[in-house]
Amino acid sequence: LKANLRGLQLAISSSIPLPEARLDLLSSTAGVYLKLREPEKANRYLKSSIELADSLKSDFGVARYEQYKGEALLIQGQIESAYIFLRSADKYFEANNYLNESASTKLNLARLLVLDGIASASLSQLDSIQNLSSKIHKSELKMQIAELRADGFSDLGRKDLAYDNLLQYIQLRDSIYGTPVRLDFA
């Protein structure tokens, strides 16, 4: 967050116009606030990012805005509005082969379906993300998929599959986050 805010300050105060850098930093800062679960602060940066994306005619900037706006709405429990934004962003990312962005957006769509009580649709969405995760090799994405699959199977009453996915989630979480802790203890 500090690096993004400092970079944004530099991009704004620079005598050389850096609108693309500003756009990326505005979006990234909003993304950090969303990871911190502070959608109100994220929305302030999103408002500036969509204005700049529109002025630059940046389709990617607009899609990134939609992705983060959808995530902010999801955090705030506004499921229908979140779905509209996330679906629009996902169409752009998928059509333009932005695999990381598409996987992240699809993950939030699956999360939304679990929250909306549509576990079977969520599980099919997670299957499509599973295919993407094998292409981009992100362990954290695989971990999040396992966690959501556990929730989805639990909602469907399939405790055995929920348990298997929960174990996979725990193993992935420990392999990702446990290593630094073990190194600290050593």
PDB file of C-alpha atoms in Angstrom:
ATOM      1  CA  LEU A   1       0.000   0.000   0.000  1.00  0.00           C
ATOM      2  CA  LYS A   2       2.799   2.401   0.918  1.00  0.00           C
ATOM      3  CA  ALA A   3       4.640   1.687  -2.344  1.00  0.00           C
ATOM      4  CA  ASN A   4       1.484   2.241  -4.397  1.00  0.00           C
ATOM      5  CA  LEU A   5       0.637   5.492  -2.636  1.00  0.00           C
ATOM      6  CA  ARG A   6       4.203   6.762  -3.020  1.00  0.00           C
ATOM      7  CA  GLY A   7       4.247   5.789  -6.706  1.00  0.00           C
ATOM      8  CA  LEU A   8       0.929   7.527  -7.237  1.00  0.00           C
ATOM      9  CA  GLN A   9       2.241  10.656  -5.554  1.00  0.00           C
ATOM     10  CA  LEU A  10       5.301  10.611  -7.835  1.00  0.00           C
ATOM     11  CA  ALA A  11       3.204  10.024 -10.960  1.00  0.00           C
ATOM     12  CA  ILE A  12       0.916  12.930 -10.099  1.00  0.00           C
ATOM     13  CA  SER A  13       3.699  15.369  -9.181  1.00  0.00           C
ATOM     14  CA  SER A  14       5.982  14.462 -12.103  1.00  0.00           C
ATOM     15  CA  SER A  15       6.547  17.094 -14.778  1.00  0.00           C
ATOM     16  CA  ILE A  16       6.374  14.260 -17.334  1.00  0.00           C
ATOM     17  CA  PRO A  17       2.780  13.210 -17.936  1.00  0.00           C
ATOM     18  CA  LEU A  18       2.364   9.589 -16.877  1.00  0.00           C
ATOM     19  CA  PRO A  19      -1.366   8.863 -17.302  1.00  0.00           C
ATOM     20  CA  GLU A  20      -0.942   5.104 -17.901  1.00  0.00           C
ATOM     21  CA  ALA A  21       1.218   4.766 -14.790  1.00  0.00           C
ATOM     22  CA  ARG A  22      -1.327   6.761 -12.800  1.00  0.00           C
ATOM     23  CA  LEU A  23      -4.122   4.519 -14.068  1.00  0.00           C
ATOM     24  CA  ASP A  24      -2.248   1.362 -13.088  1.00  0.00           C
ATOM     25  CA  LEU A  25      -1.378   2.772  -9.657  1.00  0.00           C
ATOM     26  CA  LEU A  26      -4.962   3.918  -9.013  1.00  0.00           C
ATOM     27  CA  SER A  27      -6.270   0.442  -9.852  1.00  0.00           C
ATOM     28  CA  SER A  28      -3.540  -1.306  -7.881  1.00  0.00           C
ATOM     29  CA  THR A  29      -4.176   0.870  -4.839  1.00  0.00           C
ATOM     30  CA  ALA A  30      -7.888   0.042  -5.017  1.00  0.00           C
ATOM     31  CA  GLY A  31      -6.932  -3.635  -5.258  1.00  0.00           C
ATOM     32  CA  VAL A  32      -4.786  -3.412  -2.126  1.00  0.00           C
ATOM     33  CA  TYR A  33      -7.626  -1.778  -0.199  1.00  0.00           C
ATOM     34  CA  LEU A  34      -9.911  -4.602  -1.332  1.00  0.00           C
ATOM     35  CA  LYS A  35      -7.418  -7.180  -0.035  1.00  0.00           C
ATOM     36  CA  LEU A  36      -7.515  -5.257   3.258  1.00  0.00           C
ATOM     37  CA  ARG A  37     -11.348  -5.522   3.066  1.00  0.00           C
ATOM     38  CA  GLU A  38     -11.798  -1.753   2.958  1.00  0.00           C
ATOM     39  CA  PRO A  39     -14.162  -1.248  -0.007  1.00  0.00           C
ATOM     40  CA  GLU A  40     -14.984   2.364   0.867  1.00  0.00           C
ATOM     41  CA  LYS A  41     -11.342   3.401   0.508  1.00  0.00           C
ATOM     42  CA  ALA A  42     -11.022   1.282  -2.645  1.00  0.00           C
ATOM     43  CA  ASN A  43     -14.027   3.065  -4.158  1.00  0.00           C
ATOM     44  CA  ARG A  44     -12.280   6.436  -3.873  1.00  0.00           C
ATOM     45  CA  TYR A  45      -9.420   5.196  -6.064  1.00  0.00           C
ATOM     46  CA  LEU A  46     -11.790   3.353  -8.382  1.00  0.00           C
ATOM     47  CA  LYS A  47     -13.705   6.559  -9.101  1.00  0.00           C
ATOM     48  CA  SER A  48     -10.501   8.257 -10.230  1.00  0.00           C
ATOM     49  CA  SER A  49      -9.379   5.190 -12.189  1.00  0.00           C
ATOM     50  CA  ILE A  50     -12.576   4.954 -14.264  1.00  0.00           C
ATOM     51  CA  GLU A  51     -12.440   8.647 -15.091  1.00  0.00           C
ATOM     52  CA  LEU A  52      -8.842   8.295 -16.262  1.00  0.00           C
ATOM     53  CA  ALA A  53      -9.518   5.006 -18.115  1.00  0.00           C
ATOM     54  CA  ASP A  54     -12.388   6.676 -19.986  1.00  0.00           C
ATOM     55  CA  SER A  55     -10.271   9.693 -20.912  1.00  0.00           C
ATOM     56  CA  LEU A  56      -7.455   7.413 -22.140  1.00  0.00           C
ATOM     57  CA  LYS A  57      -9.949   5.143 -23.927  1.00  0.00           C
ATOM     58  CA  SER A  58      -8.313   2.206 -22.145  1.00  0.00           C
ATOM     59  CA  ASP A  59     -10.460  -0.912 -22.477  1.00  0.00           C
ATOM     60  CA  PHE A  60      -8.162  -2.768 -20.091  1.00  0.00           C
ATOM     61  CA  GLY A  61      -8.456   0.085 -17.567  1.00  0.00           C
ATOM     62  CA  VAL A  62     -12.254  -0.069 -17.774  1.00  0.00           C
ATOM     63  CA  ALA A  63     -12.244  -3.853 -17.347  1.00  0.00           C
ATOM     64  CA  ARG A  64      -9.891  -3.568 -14.374  1.00  0.00           C
ATOM     65  CA  TYR A  65     -12.253  -0.983 -12.857  1.00  0.00           C
ATOM     66  CA  GLU A  66     -15.188  -3.357 -13.386  1.00  0.00           C
ATOM     67  CA  GLN A  67     -13.234  -6.204 -11.802  1.00  0.00           C
ATOM     68  CA  TYR A  68     -12.410  -4.242  -8.661  1.00  0.00           C
ATOM     69  CA  LYS A  69     -15.790  -2.494  -8.484  1.00  0.00           C
ATOM     70  CA  GLY A  70     -17.450  -5.909  -8.620  1.00  0.00           C
ATOM     71  CA  GLU A  71     -15.182  -7.155  -5.850  1.00  0.00           C
ATOM     72  CA  ALA A  72     -15.995  -4.089  -3.713  1.00  0.00           C
ATOM     73  CA  LEU A  73     -19.726  -4.666  -4.228  1.00  0.00           C
ATOM     74  CA  LEU A  74     -19.280  -8.350  -3.365  1.00  0.00           C
ATOM     75  CA  ILE A  75     -17.564  -7.431  -0.085  1.00  0.00           C
ATOM     76  CA  GLN A  76     -20.451  -5.049   0.641  1.00  0.00           C
ATOM     77  CA  GLY A  77     -23.005  -7.825  -0.014  1.00  0.00           C
ATOM     78  CA  GLN A  78     -24.487  -6.275  -3.170  1.00  0.00           C
ATOM     79  CA  ILE A  79     -24.564  -9.542  -5.085  1.00  0.00           C
ATOM     80  CA  GLU A  80     -26.638  -8.553  -8.145  1.00  0.00           C
ATOM     81  CA  SER A  81     -24.585  -5.442  -8.879  1.00  0.00           C
ATOM     82  CA  ALA A  82     -21.341  -7.294  -8.215  1.00  0.00           C
ATOM     83  CA  TYR A  83     -22.343  -9.972 -10.726  1.00  0.00           C
ATOM     84  CA  ILE A  84     -22.924  -7.389 -13.477  1.00  0.00           C
ATOM     85  CA  PHE A  85     -19.506  -5.770 -13.004  1.00  0.00           C
ATOM     86  CA  LEU A  86     -17.603  -9.046 -12.594  1.00  0.00           C
ATOM     87  CA  ARG A  87     -19.265 -10.673 -15.601  1.00  0.00           C
ATOM     88  CA  SER A  88     -18.469  -7.675 -17.823  1.00  0.00           C
ATOM     89  CA  ALA A  89     -14.816  -7.663 -16.723  1.00  0.00           C
ATOM     90  CA  ASP A  90     -14.547 -11.413 -17.205  1.00  0.00           C
ATOM     91  CA  LYS A  91     -15.841 -11.208 -20.791  1.00  0.00           C
ATOM     92  CA  TYR A  92     -13.111  -8.695 -21.656  1.00  0.00           C
ATOM     93  CA  PHE A  93     -10.314 -10.575 -19.884  1.00  0.00           C
ATOM     94  CA  GLU A  94     -11.331 -13.900 -21.399  1.00  0.00           C
ATOM     95  CA  ALA A  95     -11.685 -12.471 -24.923  1.00  0.00           C
ATOM     96  CA  ASN A  96      -8.249 -10.837 -24.710  1.00  0.00           C
ATOM     97  CA  ASN A  97      -6.525 -13.808 -23.069  1.00  0.00           C
ATOM     98  CA  TYR A  98      -5.611 -12.084 -19.790  1.00  0.00           C
ATOM     99  CA  LEU A  99      -5.342 -15.346 -17.840  1.00  0.00           C
ATOM    100  CA  ASN A 100      -4.494 -13.987 -14.370  1.00  0.00           C
ATOM    101  CA  GLU A 101      -7.209 -11.346 -14.457  1.00  0.00           C
ATOM    102  CA  SER A 102      -9.731 -13.815 -15.861  1.00  0.00           C
ATOM    103  CA  ALA A 103      -8.940 -16.375 -13.157  1.00  0.00           C
ATOM    104  CA  SER A 104      -9.279 -13.769 -10.422  1.00  0.00           C
ATOM    105  CA  THR A 105     -12.585 -12.509 -11.797  1.00  0.00           C
ATOM    106  CA  LYS A 106     -13.947 -16.040 -12.262  1.00  0.00           C
ATOM    107  CA  LEU A 107     -12.951 -16.816  -8.676  1.00  0.00           C
ATOM    108  CA  ASN A 108     -14.984 -13.860  -7.431  1.00  0.00           C
ATOM    109  CA  LEU A 109     -17.917 -14.969  -9.605  1.00  0.00           C
ATOM    110  CA  ALA A 110     -17.704 -18.418  -7.978  1.00  0.00           C
ATOM    111  CA  ARG A 111     -17.527 -16.793  -4.528  1.00  0.00           C
ATOM    112  CA  LEU A 112     -20.623 -14.777  -5.422  1.00  0.00           C
ATOM    113  CA  LEU A 113     -22.504 -17.928  -6.492  1.00  0.00           C
ATOM    114  CA  VAL A 114     -21.648 -19.643  -3.182  1.00  0.00           C
ATOM    115  CA  LEU A 115     -22.916 -16.612  -1.258  1.00  0.00           C
ATOM    116  CA  ASP A 116     -26.076 -16.587  -3.372  1.00  0.00           C
ATOM    117  CA  GLY A 117     -26.700 -20.242  -2.490  1.00  0.00           C
ATOM    118  CA  ILE A 118     -26.123 -21.598  -5.997  1.00  0.00           C
ATOM    119  CA  ALA A 119     -23.461 -24.153  -5.087  1.00  0.00           C
ATOM    120  CA  SER A 120     -23.788 -26.296  -8.221  1.00  0.00           C
ATOM    121  CA  ALA A 121     -23.194 -23.297 -10.509  1.00  0.00           C
ATOM    122  CA  SER A 122     -20.277 -22.274  -8.322  1.00  0.00           C
ATOM    123  CA  LEU A 123     -18.688 -25.709  -8.679  1.00  0.00           C
ATOM    124  CA  SER A 124     -18.918 -25.616 -12.477  1.00  0.00           C
ATOM    125  CA  GLN A 125     -17.382 -22.117 -12.417  1.00  0.00           C
ATOM    126  CA  LEU A 126     -14.576 -23.481 -10.235  1.00  0.00           C
ATOM    127  CA  ASP A 127     -13.946 -26.258 -12.759  1.00  0.00           C
ATOM    128  CA  SER A 128     -13.298 -23.644 -15.453  1.00  0.00           C
ATOM    129  CA  ILE A 129     -10.898 -21.831 -13.119  1.00  0.00           C
ATOM    130  CA  GLN A 130      -9.133 -25.126 -12.389  1.00  0.00           C
ATOM    131  CA  ASN A 131      -8.266 -25.324 -16.102  1.00  0.00           C
ATOM    132  CA  LEU A 132      -6.879 -21.776 -16.003  1.00  0.00           C
ATOM    133  CA  SER A 133      -4.863 -22.421 -12.841  1.00  0.00           C
ATOM    134  CA  SER A 134      -2.969 -25.208 -14.577  1.00  0.00           C
ATOM    135  CA  LYS A 135      -1.908 -22.700 -17.263  1.00  0.00           C
ATOM    136  CA  ILE A 136      -0.780 -19.952 -14.884  1.00  0.00           C
ATOM    137  CA  HIS A 137       0.631 -22.145 -12.081  1.00  0.00           C
ATOM    138  CA  LYS A 138      -0.501 -20.088  -9.103  1.00  0.00           C
ATOM    139  CA  SER A 139      -0.633 -22.049  -5.853  1.00  0.00           C
ATOM    140  CA  GLU A 140      -2.670 -19.368  -4.103  1.00  0.00           C
ATOM    141  CA  LEU A 141      -5.341 -19.633  -6.802  1.00  0.00           C
ATOM    142  CA  LYS A 142      -5.452 -23.418  -6.353  1.00  0.00           C
ATOM    143  CA  MET A 143      -5.794 -22.873  -2.612  1.00  0.00           C
ATOM    144  CA  GLN A 144      -8.736 -20.492  -3.063  1.00  0.00           C
ATOM    145  CA  ILE A 145     -10.396 -22.913  -5.487  1.00  0.00           C
ATOM    146  CA  ALA A 146     -10.115 -25.748  -2.942  1.00  0.00           C
ATOM    147  CA  GLU A 147     -11.611 -23.538  -0.224  1.00  0.00           C
ATOM    148  CA  LEU A 148     -14.590 -22.536  -2.379  1.00  0.00           C
ATOM    149  CA  ARG A 149     -15.093 -26.113  -3.590  1.00  0.00           C
ATOM    150  CA  ALA A 150     -15.257 -27.215   0.067  1.00  0.00           C
ATOM    151  CA  ASP A 151     -17.946 -24.581   0.709  1.00  0.00           C
ATOM    152  CA  GLY A 152     -19.882 -25.570  -2.416  1.00  0.00           C
ATOM    153  CA  PHE A 153     -19.830 -29.292  -1.653  1.00  0.00           C
ATOM    154  CA  SER A 154     -20.808 -28.586   1.950  1.00  0.00           C
ATOM    155  CA  ASP A 155     -23.828 -26.588   0.735  1.00  0.00           C
ATOM    156  CA  LEU A 156     -24.814 -29.534  -1.471  1.00  0.00           C
ATOM    157  CA  GLY A 157     -24.564 -31.908   1.500  1.00  0.00           C
ATOM    158  CA  ARG A 158     -21.539 -33.733   0.062  1.00  0.00           C
ATOM    159  CA  LYS A 159     -19.505 -33.760   3.273  1.00  0.00           C
ATOM    160  CA  ASP A 160     -17.003 -36.291   1.899  1.00  0.00           C
ATOM    161  CA  LEU A 161     -16.040 -34.059  -1.039  1.00  0.00           C
ATOM    162  CA  ALA A 162     -16.144 -30.967   1.176  1.00  0.00           C
ATOM    163  CA  TYR A 163     -13.702 -32.671   3.546  1.00  0.00           C
ATOM    164  CA  ASP A 164     -11.346 -33.704   0.712  1.00  0.00           C
ATOM    165  CA  ASN A 165     -11.258 -30.138  -0.634  1.00  0.00           C
ATOM    166  CA  LEU A 166     -10.798 -28.707   2.838  1.00  0.00           C
ATOM    167  CA  LEU A 167      -7.770 -30.960   3.340  1.00  0.00           C
ATOM    168  CA  GLN A 168      -6.376 -29.843  -0.016  1.00  0.00           C
ATOM    169  CA  TYR A 169      -6.943 -26.203   1.008  1.00  0.00           C
ATOM    170  CA  ILE A 170      -5.099 -26.720   4.312  1.00  0.00           C
ATOM    171  CA  GLN A 171      -2.170 -28.454   2.599  1.00  0.00           C
ATOM    172  CA  LEU A 172      -1.843 -25.688  -0.004  1.00  0.00           C
ATOM    173  CA  ARG A 173      -2.201 -22.975   2.646  1.00  0.00           C
ATOM    174  CA  ASP A 174       0.498 -24.560   4.779  1.00  0.00           C
ATOM    175  CA  SER A 175       2.840 -24.986   1.820  1.00  0.00           C
ATOM    176  CA  ILE A 176       2.372 -21.338   0.781  1.00  0.00           C
ATOM    177  CA  TYR A 177       2.286 -19.580   4.133  1.00  0.00           C
ATOM    178  CA  GLY A 178       3.966 -22.140   6.387  1.00  0.00           C
ATOM    179  CA  THR A 179       7.419 -21.953   4.791  1.00  0.00           C
ATOM    180  CA  PRO A 180       8.173 -18.375   5.940  1.00  0.00           C
ATOM    181  CA  VAL A 181       7.000 -19.245   9.459  1.00  0.00           C
ATOM    182  CA  ARG A 182       9.223 -22.352   9.561  1.00  0.00           C
ATOM    183  CA  LEU A 183      12.148 -20.265   8.342  1.00  0.00           C
ATOM    184  CA  ASP A 184      11.481 -17.686  11.056  1.00  0.00           C
ATOM    185  CA  PHE A 185      11.461 -20.419  13.724  1.00  0.00           C
ATOM    186  CA  ALA A 186      14.693 -21.883  12.335  1.00  0.00           C
TER     187      ALA A 186
END
